Short mmCIF file of C-alpha atoms in Angstrom, two decimals:
data_model
loop_
_atom_site.label_atom_id
_atom_site.label_comp_id
_atom_site.label_asym_id
_atom_site.label_seq_id
_atom_site.Cartn_x
_atom_site.Cartn_y
_atom_site.Cartn_z
CA MET L 6 90.37 102.39 102.87
CA THR L 7 87.29 104.70 102.69
CA ASP L 8 89.18 107.13 105.12
CA LEU L 9 92.12 107.22 103.22
CA LEU L 10 90.25 108.29 99.93
CA ASP L 11 88.45 111.03 101.41
CA LYS L 12 91.70 112.70 103.20
CA LEU L 13 93.02 112.50 99.61
CA ARG L 14 90.20 113.68 98.33
CA ALA L 15 89.84 116.63 100.94
CA GLU L 16 92.86 118.22 99.44
CA PHE L 17 93.11 117.00 96.33
CA GLU L 18 90.72 116.87 93.08
CA LEU L 19 90.04 113.16 92.33
CA GLU L 20 88.80 111.59 88.91
CA GLU L 21 87.93 107.72 89.14
CA LEU L 22 89.42 105.95 86.07
CA GLY L 23 88.20 102.94 86.33
CA ALA L 24 89.97 99.68 86.46
CA GLY L 25 89.10 97.77 83.28
CA GLU L 26 89.16 94.03 83.20
CA PHE L 27 91.57 94.20 86.62
CA SER L 28 87.87 95.93 88.53
CA GLN L 29 87.61 91.94 89.67
CA ILE L 30 90.06 89.67 89.99
CA LYS L 31 90.87 86.10 91.86
CA VAL L 32 94.08 85.62 93.14
CA SER L 33 95.13 82.62 95.14
CA GLY L 34 91.80 82.18 96.71
CA MET L 35 91.51 86.03 97.48
CA HIS L 36 88.94 88.17 95.54
CA PHE L 37 90.16 91.37 94.65
CA THR L 38 88.21 94.87 94.19
CA ILE L 39 90.39 97.30 92.42
CA HIS L 40 89.90 100.78 91.48
CA ARG L 41 92.05 103.47 89.93
CA TYR L 42 91.95 107.19 90.05
CA HIS L 43 93.46 110.36 89.11
CA ALA L 44 94.68 112.77 91.44
CA LYS L 45 95.09 116.00 89.61
CA GLY L 46 98.40 117.67 90.98
CA LEU L 47 99.66 114.55 92.50
CA GLY L 48 99.49 111.62 90.00
CA ASN L 49 98.30 108.19 89.53
CA VAL L 50 95.80 106.28 93.00
CA SER L 51 95.12 102.58 92.85
CA THR L 52 93.18 100.96 96.09
CA MET L 53 92.98 97.18 95.96
CA GLU L 54 90.67 95.17 98.83
CA ALA L 55 91.07 91.59 98.90
CA LYS L 56 89.33 89.06 100.73
CA GLY L 57 89.62 85.55 101.27
CA PHE L 58 89.61 82.06 103.04
CA PHE L 59 86.42 82.37 104.43
CA GLY L 60 86.29 85.74 105.74
CA LEU L 61 89.55 85.03 107.49
CA MET L 62 92.08 87.12 105.74
CA LYS L 63 91.32 90.94 104.42
CA MET L 64 94.18 93.17 102.67
CA ASP L 65 93.90 96.18 102.00
CA THR L 66 96.73 98.10 99.43
CA PHE L 67 96.75 101.95 98.76
CA VAL L 68 99.23 103.26 96.12
CA ILE L 69 100.38 106.63 95.03
CA ASN L 70 102.59 106.99 92.22
CA ALA L 71 103.40 110.80 92.44
CA THR L 72 104.01 111.54 88.55
CA GLU L 73 102.80 115.28 89.02
CA CYS L 74 104.75 116.61 91.98
CA ASP L 75 108.24 115.66 93.48
CA MET L 76 107.14 113.00 95.98
CA PRO L 77 108.03 109.41 96.82
CA LEU L 78 105.73 106.45 95.24
CA PHE L 79 103.52 105.94 98.37
CA SER L 80 102.21 101.75 99.04
CA TYR L 81 100.09 101.41 102.20
CA ASP L 82 99.50 97.38 103.14
CA ARG L 83 97.47 96.26 105.99
CA ILE L 84 97.06 92.57 106.43
CA HIS L 85 94.15 91.30 108.62
CA ALA L 86 94.67 87.46 109.39
CA MET L 87 94.33 84.58 112.20
CA GLY L 88 93.94 87.55 114.69
CA ASN L 89 97.08 89.42 113.44
CA ASP L 90 97.42 92.89 112.14
CA THR L 91 100.28 93.54 109.64
CA LEU L 92 100.84 97.31 108.84
CA MET L 93 103.54 98.50 106.02
CA LEU L 94 103.75 102.13 104.93
CA GLU L 95 106.31 102.25 102.31
CA LEU L 96 107.88 105.07 100.63
CA PHE L 97 109.86 104.31 97.72
CA ASP L 98 112.55 107.03 96.07
CA THR L 99 111.21 107.96 92.84
CA MET L 100 112.34 111.26 93.18
CA LEU L 101 114.01 114.07 90.82
CA GLU L 102 115.43 115.98 93.31
CA GLY L 103 113.90 115.40 96.80
CA CYS L 104 111.35 117.01 99.42
CA ASN L 105 111.16 117.30 102.55
CA MET L 106 110.46 114.25 104.36
CA SER L 107 110.22 115.71 108.00
CA ASP L 108 107.16 114.76 108.97
CA MET L 109 107.22 111.39 108.04
CA GLN L 110 110.41 110.86 109.95
CA LYS L 111 108.81 112.49 112.72
CA ILE L 112 105.96 110.29 113.27
CA LYS L 113 108.13 107.35 112.64
CA LYS L 114 110.46 108.30 115.36
CA ASN L 115 106.83 108.88 117.66
CA TYR L 116 106.02 105.76 117.25
CA ALA L 117 109.39 103.65 117.30
CA TYR L 118 108.38 102.53 120.84
CA ILE L 119 106.54 99.82 118.60
CA PRO L 120 108.63 97.32 117.17
CA GLU L 121 109.65 97.32 113.97
CA HIS L 122 108.60 94.08 111.94
CA ASP L 123 111.23 92.47 109.92
CA MET L 124 110.35 92.40 106.41
CA GLY L 125 112.80 90.09 104.91
CA LYS L 126 115.35 91.10 102.45
CA HIS L 127 114.43 92.38 98.80
CA TRP L 128 115.84 93.77 95.76
CA TYR L 129 114.07 96.99 96.26
CA ASP L 130 115.68 98.05 99.70
CA ASP L 131 118.11 100.20 97.74
CA ILE L 132 115.56 102.64 96.93
CA LYS L 133 113.15 101.93 100.07
CA LEU L 134 113.73 105.13 101.85
CA LYS L 135 114.33 104.91 105.51
CA GLU L 136 110.93 106.80 106.76
CA SER L 137 109.18 103.42 105.45
CA LEU L 138 108.27 101.06 108.57
CA ALA L 139 106.03 98.04 109.39
CA LYS L 140 104.52 96.85 112.22
CA LYS L 141 103.02 93.51 112.76
CA GLY L 142 100.65 92.85 116.42
CA LYS L 143 97.34 91.24 117.58
CA LYS L 144 94.02 92.36 117.16
CA LYS L 145 94.37 94.55 120.33
CA ASP L 146 96.85 96.92 118.10
CA THR L 147 94.65 97.88 115.46
CA PRO L 148 93.61 100.85 117.16
CA ILE L 149 96.92 102.91 117.40
CA TYR L 150 97.88 100.85 113.92
CA ASP L 151 95.16 103.24 112.34
CA LYS L 152 96.03 105.97 114.58
CA LEU L 153 99.43 105.40 113.13
CA LYS L 154 98.54 105.02 109.47
CA ASN L 155 96.40 108.15 109.38
CA GLU L 156 98.93 110.50 111.12
CA TYR L 157 101.34 109.24 108.52
CA PHE L 158 99.02 109.24 105.48
CA GLU L 159 97.98 113.01 106.30
CA ALA L 160 101.72 113.71 106.57
CA TYR L 161 102.12 112.54 103.49
CA ILE L 162 99.55 114.39 101.97
CA LYS L 163 100.09 117.72 103.22
CA THR L 164 103.75 117.57 101.81
CA ALA L 165 102.80 116.63 98.62
CA LYS L 166 100.78 120.16 98.76
CA THR L 167 103.97 121.97 99.08
CA ALA L 168 106.42 119.59 97.06
CA PRO L 169 107.65 121.00 93.83
CA VAL L 170 105.78 120.73 90.18
CA CYS L 171 107.05 117.63 87.78
CA VAL L 172 107.66 117.11 84.51
CA GLU L 173 105.05 114.13 84.47
CA SER L 174 106.95 111.91 81.73
CA GLU L 175 110.55 112.13 83.85
CA LYS L 176 108.45 111.04 86.91
CA LYS L 177 106.68 108.06 85.13
CA GLU L 178 110.52 107.45 83.43
CA LYS L 179 111.63 107.05 87.82
CA ALA L 180 108.83 105.07 88.91
CA SER L 181 108.81 102.86 86.08
CA VAL L 182 112.52 101.76 87.54
CA TYR L 183 110.65 100.19 90.44
CA VAL L 184 107.78 99.08 88.18
CA GLU L 185 110.17 96.94 85.75
CA GLY L 186 111.94 95.98 88.73
CA LEU L 187 108.81 94.23 90.44
CA LEU L 188 108.30 92.65 86.98
CA SER L 189 111.57 91.38 86.43
CA ASN L 190 112.93 90.47 90.36
CA GLY L 191 109.28 89.84 92.05
CA GLY L 192 107.92 91.05 95.15
CA PRO L 193 105.88 89.88 97.75
CA ALA L 194 102.70 90.48 95.14
CA ALA L 195 103.89 90.77 92.09
CA SER L 196 104.97 86.98 92.13
CA VAL L 197 101.53 85.58 93.30
CA PHE L 198 99.98 87.68 90.52
CA ILE L 199 102.78 86.42 87.73
CA LYS L 200 102.51 83.03 89.01
CA ASN L 201 98.43 82.98 88.61
CA TYR L 202 98.20 85.43 85.47
CA GLY L 203 101.20 85.16 84.12
CA ALA L 204 104.06 88.09 83.49
CA GLU L 205 102.60 89.71 80.13
CA LYS L 206 99.15 90.06 81.77
CA THR L 207 100.59 90.83 85.16
CA ALA L 208 102.66 93.35 83.49
CA ALA L 209 99.90 95.78 81.83
CA PHE L 210 98.00 95.57 85.41
CA PHE L 211 101.17 96.88 87.18
CA ARG L 212 101.99 99.39 84.43
CA GLU L 213 98.22 100.55 83.23
CA VAL L 214 96.62 100.46 86.91
CA LEU L 215 98.42 99.50 90.22
CA PHE L 216 100.80 102.45 89.36
CA GLY L 217 99.97 104.00 85.80
CA THR L 218 103.25 104.22 84.40
CA LYS L 219 102.08 103.25 81.03
#
């Protein structure tokens, strides 16, 4: 995920805040390395890199909780496992008034020829924006997935540069609806963390590090 951090750093001043006790954790056979940053003018940024099962699985997560401008919460997940490559680029409506989503819409349309990966039904589908996308393929698809990821992320950052400035406390409150919902209702990652570390420790990790809503 160094490439995404470099793209972000080129547009926003980044300060590493540290993830404290959550810097290195082990969950369900996966070893996670976690970093947290503050992007001035944007908000909380976190990254998780995970490896496990004798190197057969690799997972990357990159989250931007935009609390200083009126952008949606951005979540990038990438899973390489058993010869498969899964890409998820998700936007969640944590906005107060909204922003121009045309660049992300255009990119999703440009890559519509790649079939969408069915993510199933989740409680948060109502706040997941239609500009979100998910793809699943094989190793041969990795180059085009990388291209898609980079274009989408660049579009998000470009949009954020001109998005309206927000009152941080109000944006955190909106984001908390999603975060607290994950803790209460679960999600693909939340449920695994809760099972391994319990509700209290997972809540601290989500609020203080992963999403920075506390």
